Amino acid sequence: MEGIVIKSRSGAYEVQVGNRCYTCTVRHHLIEEEKRRLDETKEMPYVELIAVGDRVRISTSTPTEGNGYIEACLPRETQFGRIRMDGWRQVIVANLEMLLIIFAARHPTLKLRMLDRFLVTAEASDVEPVICINKIDLAKLENVQRELKLYEELGYKVVYTSIVTGEGVDELRETMKDKISAIVGSSGVGKSSLLNALQPGLQLRTGEVDARIHKGRHTTTEVMLLPLEFGGFVADTPGIRTLGLLEVDDEQGLDIHFPEMRPYIPECKFAACTHQHEPECAVKSAVETGLINPLRYQSYLRISGFKEGRYERNSDKRRSDRNTRRRKR
Ligand SMILES: Nc1nc2c(ncn2[C@@H]2O[C@H](COP(=O)(O)OP(=O)(O)OP(=O)(O)O)[C@@H](O)[C@H]2O)c(=O)[nH]1
Ligand SMILES: [Zn+2]
């Protein structure tokens, strides 16, 4: 039988097959195979072999009971997660298809620089970002649309919603239908209210762990996929909900995650140009001539600063990896 892992807890996995759920453990041979693979490839290990969102093949000895074994894990389309400080790879949600980034038009204020961080997170994990501007009843639609125009021009989908007028809720449902999505957004933007409008009773767990994660303390954040009755799943990821940027496996460099920079990157004089202080930088020229929005460029600078400040050794390593890679081209 084939199913999808909707919950994981200390080695036990809830696997949904059709509308039934099985509690499964991983077959030993899978763990052995992974060990052999790591020995050969010298890749860094995963914190956990199976992640929420994985499509798996399971077997049950007595199908009437709700227990089984995970026999195989099907190849992942995407891996949304982070590289831990010790280098191990932690997949928070496998096969995530959409990152729903929620802001409020007002109360709290729309923060476009924070939106840029979320967009980078999505781009870096190959997950499609969808921007949702909630509480549109509190602002003039045209004004908000003007602020978001740049993002629509970059090709990002923007949905305007209100749980007061019900506007946009159908469109949001349509957007999430049959996909695995995760929701991010600051406190108070209306994440819980929106989910409840999409499907009455649908609830995220409280985000208490967020504060502890920010302080870097060790916390296990249990991720769950909540089935949507109109099709698809929404990931409840308490730890990442308000986080601006995951420590993504970013050896490609940050610039590539800004779609408007991509055409200019190969035109820079230096292959490893950081587009900050180097001469003959095509990205900087494009900012100066107005081809790249200066605020987006500022976000780029801020995010790269953030990363270098906080993960200095990693960034150095990434930069040198990237130099080698770019030289090959
Ligand atoms: N006017 C208006 N108020 C809204 C809308 N959506 C949510 N709210 C209100 O905004 C407040 C916060 O909404 P929540 O759904 O709790 O926000 P949240 O993002 O889940 O917040 P956290 O749980 O703190 O992360 C509540 O008082 C909601 O009633 C909306 O579309 N319009
Ligand atoms: Zn450059």
PDB file of C-alpha atoms in Angstrom, residues 1-6 13-18 20-27 29-30 50 54-63 65-74:
ATOM      1  CA  MET A   1       0.000   0.000   0.000  1.00  0.00           C
ATOM      2  CA  GLU A   2       1.141   3.525  -0.663  1.00  0.00           C
ATOM      3  CA  GLY A   3       0.462   6.400   1.671  1.00  0.00           C
ATOM      4  CA  ILE A   4       1.697   9.701   2.969  1.00  0.00           C
ATOM      5  CA  VAL A   5       3.375  10.356   6.317  1.00  0.00           C
ATOM      6  CA  ILE A   6       1.260  12.896   8.147  1.00  0.00           C
ATOM      7  CA  TYR A  13       4.963   7.467  11.823  1.00  0.00           C
ATOM      8  CA  GLU A  14       1.307   8.034  11.082  1.00  0.00           C
ATOM      9  CA  VAL A  15       0.730   7.066   7.469  1.00  0.00           C
ATOM     10  CA  GLN A  16      -2.498   8.000   5.742  1.00  0.00           C
ATOM     11  CA  VAL A  17      -3.692   5.594   3.068  1.00  0.00           C
ATOM     12  CA  GLY A  18      -6.953   6.762   1.518  1.00  0.00           C
ATOM     13  CA  ARG A  20      -7.301   5.271   6.924  1.00  0.00           C
ATOM     14  CA  CYS A  21      -4.317   5.860   9.157  1.00  0.00           C
ATOM     15  CA  TYR A  22      -1.618   3.379  10.133  1.00  0.00           C
ATOM     16  CA  THR A  23       1.013   3.739  12.820  1.00  0.00           C
ATOM     17  CA  CYS A  24       4.228   2.514  11.265  1.00  0.00           C
ATOM     18  CA  THR A  25       7.843   1.913  12.138  1.00  0.00           C
ATOM     19  CA  VAL A  26      10.697   1.877   9.648  1.00  0.00           C
ATOM     20  CA  ARG A  27      11.963  -1.506   8.459  1.00  0.00           C
ATOM     21  CA  HIS A  29      16.709  -2.785   5.986  1.00  0.00           C
ATOM     22  CA  LEU A  30      15.883   0.822   5.058  1.00  0.00           C
ATOM     23  CA  ILE A  50      11.555   9.616   7.037  1.00  0.00           C
ATOM     24  CA  ASP A  54       7.092  11.527   2.506  1.00  0.00           C
ATOM     25  CA  ARG A  55       5.238   9.161   0.242  1.00  0.00           C
ATOM     26  CA  VAL A  56       5.932   5.656   1.496  1.00  0.00           C
ATOM     27  CA  ARG A  57       5.110   2.054   0.761  1.00  0.00           C
ATOM     28  CA  ILE A  58       3.862   0.204   3.809  1.00  0.00           C
ATOM     29  CA  SER A  59       2.990  -3.343   4.752  1.00  0.00           C
ATOM     30  CA  THR A  60       0.676  -4.518   7.480  1.00  0.00           C
ATOM     31  CA  SER A  61       0.696  -7.971   9.002  1.00  0.00           C
ATOM     32  CA  THR A  62      -2.914  -7.751  10.087  1.00  0.00           C
ATOM     33  CA  PRO A  63      -4.639  -5.091   7.999  1.00  0.00           C
ATOM     34  CA  GLU A  65      -5.200  -3.406  13.045  1.00  0.00           C
ATOM     35  CA  GLY A  66      -3.778   0.018  12.511  1.00  0.00           C
ATOM     36  CA  ASN A  67      -0.093  -0.956  12.609  1.00  0.00           C
ATOM     37  CA  GLY A  68       2.435  -1.454   9.865  1.00  0.00           C
ATOM     38  CA  TYR A  69       5.963  -1.110   8.549  1.00  0.00           C
ATOM     39  CA  ILE A  70       7.446   1.428   6.193  1.00  0.00           C
ATOM     40  CA  GLU A  71       9.076  -0.710   3.501  1.00  0.00           C
ATOM     41  CA  ALA A  72      10.193   2.005   1.108  1.00  0.00           C
ATOM     42  CA  CYS A  73      10.292   5.757   0.778  1.00  0.00           C
ATOM     43  CA  LEU A  74       9.521   7.141  -2.673  1.00  0.00           C
TER      44      LEU A  74
END
